[in-house]
Amino acid sequence: MNLNSYIKSLPTKRKLSEVKIKIITRLWGSESDTFPKPWVSSEELLKLTDQKYFDRRTRELRDQLGCDVESSYIEKFNGHAWRLKSSKLAPPQDRDYLTQSQKDKLFNDNDFTCVTCGLKISAGIRGLQADHKVPLSRGGSNDLINWQPMCNNCNVGKRRACEGCSLECKTCSWAFPEKFGVKTMVSISEKTLRRVDAYSDKVGTTRDKVMEDASEYYLDEKENN
Ligand SMILES: [Zn+2]
Ligand SMILES: [Zn+2]
């Protein structure tokens, strides 16, 4: 594997930042260096990136992207240094992002459909995103089972809904849409909606339930003729 294909294999959410590319390129060193690659001092990385927080960026390479980076006190530098131990990436439960091929599989398995609104959409920055069902901040994991495909709009809506939310995630329709059904927008006349609401009031059920039953009833009728 060379540096270019290594960078391409990283599970990035967006394009890798300039600083991270600088760091990874330096840690990779020359193509002829074998793993583990040689130690690079903190001092050199600081100079190279001109970033006070170069160490945070380097740790992000490890914790978010799963790069096999280690740091240690190194005698000859009389200080801390970093190196790339291998070109292996940590498994998804040990990092924040999915690799491109894991994302592709997630989207494919779900037929490129947003789990919350049912919109079929192509992947990409403004399209389908990989979303943590239970957010990391609420104790969610990076296990594959905690990821779902979501369109950008729903993703923004979910993030807003999650801010300061104290609901049990288990009962949240954003986190487990498969339990609560897809929320989709359909145009319906006011007259029909009023009938639906009047009926659901009368029998003590929900609008959702009446709409669902009505559709099923209609389709059963039509499809069998
Ligand atoms: Zn959506
Ligand atoms: Zn929530």
Coordinates of C-alpha atoms and ligand atoms in Angstrom, one line a residue:
M1 CA 0.0 0.0 0.0
N2 CA 1.3 3.5 -0.8
L3 CA 0.5 6.8 0.9
N4 CA -2.2 7.7 -1.6
S5 CA -4.2 4.5 -1.3
Y6 CA -3.8 4.7 2.5
I7 CA -5.3 8.2 2.6
K8 CA -8.1 7.0 0.3
S9 CA -8.9 4.1 2.6
L10 CA -9.4 6.4 5.7
P11 CA -13.0 6.6 7.0
T12 CA -13.4 10.4 6.5
K13 CA -16.7 12.2 7.0
R14 CA -15.5 15.1 4.8
K15 CA -12.3 15.7 2.9
L16 CA -9.3 15.2 5.1
S17 CA -8.0 18.6 6.4
E18 CA -4.8 20.0 5.2
V19 CA -3.2 19.6 8.6
K20 CA -4.1 16.0 8.9
I21 CA -2.8 15.3 5.4
K22 CA 0.5 17.0 6.4
I23 CA 0.7 14.9 9.6
I24 CA -0.1 11.6 8.0
T25 CA 2.2 12.3 5.1
R26 CA 5.1 13.1 7.5
L27 CA 4.4 10.0 9.6
W28 CA 4.3 7.8 6.5
G29 CA 7.7 9.2 5.6
S30 CA 9.3 7.6 2.6
E31 CA 7.7 4.7 0.7
S32 CA 10.8 2.6 1.4
D33 CA 10.4 2.9 5.2
T34 CA 8.9 -0.3 6.6
F35 CA 6.4 -0.5 9.4
P36 CA 6.6 0.6 12.1
K37 CA 7.6 3.9 10.4
P38 CA 10.4 6.0 12.1
W39 CA 9.5 8.2 15.1
V40 CA 8.7 11.8 14.3
S41 CA 9.2 14.3 17.2
S42 CA 6.4 16.5 18.4
E43 CA 8.7 19.5 17.8
E44 CA 8.9 18.6 14.2
L45 CA 5.2 18.1 13.8
L46 CA 4.6 21.5 15.5
K47 CA 6.9 23.2 13.1
L48 CA 5.5 21.4 10.1
T49 CA 1.8 22.1 10.9
D50 CA 2.3 25.5 12.6
Q51 CA -0.6 24.4 14.7
K52 CA -0.6 24.6 18.5
Y53 CA -3.1 21.7 18.5
F54 CA -1.2 19.4 16.2
D55 CA -1.3 16.8 18.9
R56 CA -5.1 16.9 19.1
R57 CA -5.2 16.5 15.3
T58 CA -2.9 13.6 15.5
R59 CA -5.0 11.9 18.2
E60 CA -8.0 12.4 16.0
L61 CA -6.3 10.5 13.3
R62 CA -6.1 7.6 15.8
D63 CA -9.5 8.0 17.5
Q64 CA -11.8 9.1 14.7
L65 CA -10.2 7.5 11.7
G66 CA -8.6 4.5 13.4
C67 CA -5.0 5.1 12.2
D68 CA -2.5 2.9 13.9
V69 CA -0.6 5.9 15.5
E70 CA 1.3 5.7 18.7
S71 CA 3.1 8.2 20.8
S72 CA 5.9 7.8 23.4
Y73 CA 8.7 9.7 25.1
I74 CA 11.7 9.2 23.0
E75 CA 15.2 9.6 24.5
K76 CA 17.0 10.9 21.4
F77 CA 14.4 13.7 20.9
N78 CA 14.4 14.4 24.6
G79 CA 10.6 14.6 24.2
H80 CA 7.5 13.1 22.8
A81 CA 7.3 11.6 19.4
W82 CA 4.8 9.9 17.1
R83 CA 4.9 7.0 14.7
L84 CA 2.7 5.0 12.4
K85 CA 2.9 1.4 13.5
S86 CA 1.1 -0.1 10.5
S87 CA -1.3 0.7 7.7
K88 CA -4.1 -1.2 9.5
L89 CA -7.2 0.7 10.6
A90 CA -8.9 0.1 13.9
P91 CA -12.3 -1.8 13.7
P92 CA -15.4 0.5 13.7
Q93 CA -16.2 0.1 17.4
D94 CA -12.9 1.7 18.2
R95 CA -13.3 4.8 16.0
D96 CA -15.9 7.4 15.1
Y97 CA -16.3 7.0 11.4
L98 CA -17.1 4.3 8.9
T99 CA -14.8 3.5 6.0
Q100 CA -16.1 4.3 2.6
S101 CA -16.8 0.6 1.9
Q102 CA -18.7 0.2 5.2
K103 CA -20.7 3.2 4.3
D104 CA -21.4 1.9 0.8
K105 CA -22.6 -1.4 2.3
L106 CA -24.8 0.4 4.8
F107 CA -26.4 2.5 2.1
N108 CA -26.7 -0.4 -0.3
D109 CA -28.3 -2.6 2.4
N110 CA -30.9 0.1 2.9
D111 CA -31.5 0.7 -0.8
F112 CA -30.1 4.2 -0.5
T113 CA -33.2 5.2 1.5
C114 CA -33.3 7.6 4.4
V115 CA -34.6 5.7 7.4
T116 CA -36.6 8.5 8.8
C117 CA -38.4 10.1 5.8
G118 CA -38.1 7.3 3.3
L119 CA -36.5 9.5 0.6
K120 CA -34.4 7.6 -1.9
I121 CA -31.3 9.6 -2.4
S122 CA -27.7 9.3 -3.6
A123 CA -24.9 9.3 -1.2
G124 CA -22.7 12.4 -0.8
I125 CA -22.2 15.6 1.1
R126 CA -25.7 16.9 0.6
G127 CA -27.2 13.4 0.1
L128 CA -27.3 10.4 2.3
Q129 CA -25.2 10.3 5.5
A130 CA -24.2 7.7 8.0
D131 CA -25.7 8.6 11.3
H132 CA -25.2 7.3 14.8
K133 CA -28.7 6.0 15.9
V134 CA -27.9 6.7 19.5
P135 CA -25.5 9.6 19.5
L136 CA -22.0 9.1 21.0
S137 CA -22.9 11.9 23.5
R138 CA -25.8 9.8 24.8
G139 CA -23.6 6.7 25.2
G140 CA -24.1 5.3 21.7
S141 CA -21.3 3.1 20.2
N142 CA -19.5 3.0 16.9
D143 CA -20.6 -0.6 16.4
L144 CA -22.0 -1.2 12.9
I145 CA -25.4 -1.8 14.5
N146 CA -25.6 1.8 15.7
W147 CA -25.4 3.3 12.2
Q148 CA -28.2 4.2 9.9
P149 CA -28.5 6.0 6.6
M150 CA -30.2 9.3 6.8
C151 CA -30.7 12.2 4.4
N152 CA -29.1 15.5 5.2
N153 CA -32.3 17.2 6.1
C154 CA -33.3 14.5 8.6
N155 CA -29.8 14.5 9.9
V156 CA -30.0 18.2 10.7
G157 CA -33.4 17.7 12.2
K158 CA -32.2 14.8 14.4
R159 CA -29.2 16.8 15.6
R160 CA -31.5 19.6 16.6
A161 CA -33.9 17.2 18.3
C162 CA -31.1 15.6 20.2
E163 CA -29.7 18.8 21.7
G164 CA -30.7 18.9 25.3
C165 CA -33.0 16.0 24.8
S166 CA -33.4 13.8 27.9
L167 CA -35.7 11.3 26.3
E168 CA -34.7 7.6 26.6
C169 CA -33.1 7.0 23.2
K170 CA -34.8 3.6 23.1
T171 CA -38.2 5.5 22.8
C172 CA -36.9 8.0 20.2
S173 CA -38.3 7.7 16.7
W174 CA -35.1 9.4 15.4
A175 CA -32.9 6.7 16.9
F176 CA -35.2 3.8 16.1
P177 CA -37.3 4.7 13.1
E178 CA -37.7 1.0 12.4
K179 CA -39.9 0.7 15.5
F180 CA -41.9 3.8 14.9
G181 CA -42.3 3.9 11.1
V182 CA -41.0 6.3 8.4
K183 CA -42.1 9.9 8.8
T184 CA -43.0 11.1 5.3
M185 CA -44.7 14.1 3.9
V186 CA -47.7 13.6 1.7
S187 CA -50.1 16.1 0.4
I188 CA -53.6 15.5 1.5
S189 CA -56.6 17.7 1.3
E190 CA -57.8 19.4 4.4
K191 CA -61.2 17.8 4.0
T192 CA -59.8 14.3 4.0
L193 CA -57.5 15.1 6.9
R194 CA -60.5 16.4 8.9
R195 CA -62.3 13.2 8.2
V196 CA -59.3 11.1 9.3
D197 CA -59.0 13.2 12.5
A198 CA -62.7 13.0 13.3
Y199 CA -62.7 9.2 12.8
S200 CA -59.6 8.7 14.9
D201 CA -61.1 10.9 17.7
K202 CA -64.3 8.9 17.6
V203 CA -62.6 5.5 17.9
G204 CA -59.8 6.7 20.1
T205 CA -56.9 5.9 17.8
T206 CA -54.2 8.0 16.2
R207 CA -54.1 9.7 12.8
D208 CA -51.1 7.6 11.9
K209 CA -53.0 4.4 12.5
V210 CA -56.0 5.4 10.5
M211 CA -53.9 6.5 7.6
E212 CA -51.9 3.3 7.7
D213 CA -55.1 1.1 7.9
A214 CA -56.8 3.1 5.2
S215 CA -53.9 2.7 2.8
E216 CA -53.6 -1.0 3.4
Y217 CA -57.3 -1.5 3.0
Y218 CA -57.3 0.4 -0.3
L219 CA -54.3 -1.4 -1.6
D220 CA -55.6 -4.8 -0.7
E221 CA -58.8 -4.0 -2.5
K222 CA -57.1 -2.6 -5.6
E223 CA -54.2 -5.1 -5.9
N224 CA -56.5 -8.1 -5.8
N225 CA -58.6 -6.9 -8.7
Ligands
ZN1 ZN -34.8 11.9 5.5
ZN2 ZN -33.2 11.7 21.0

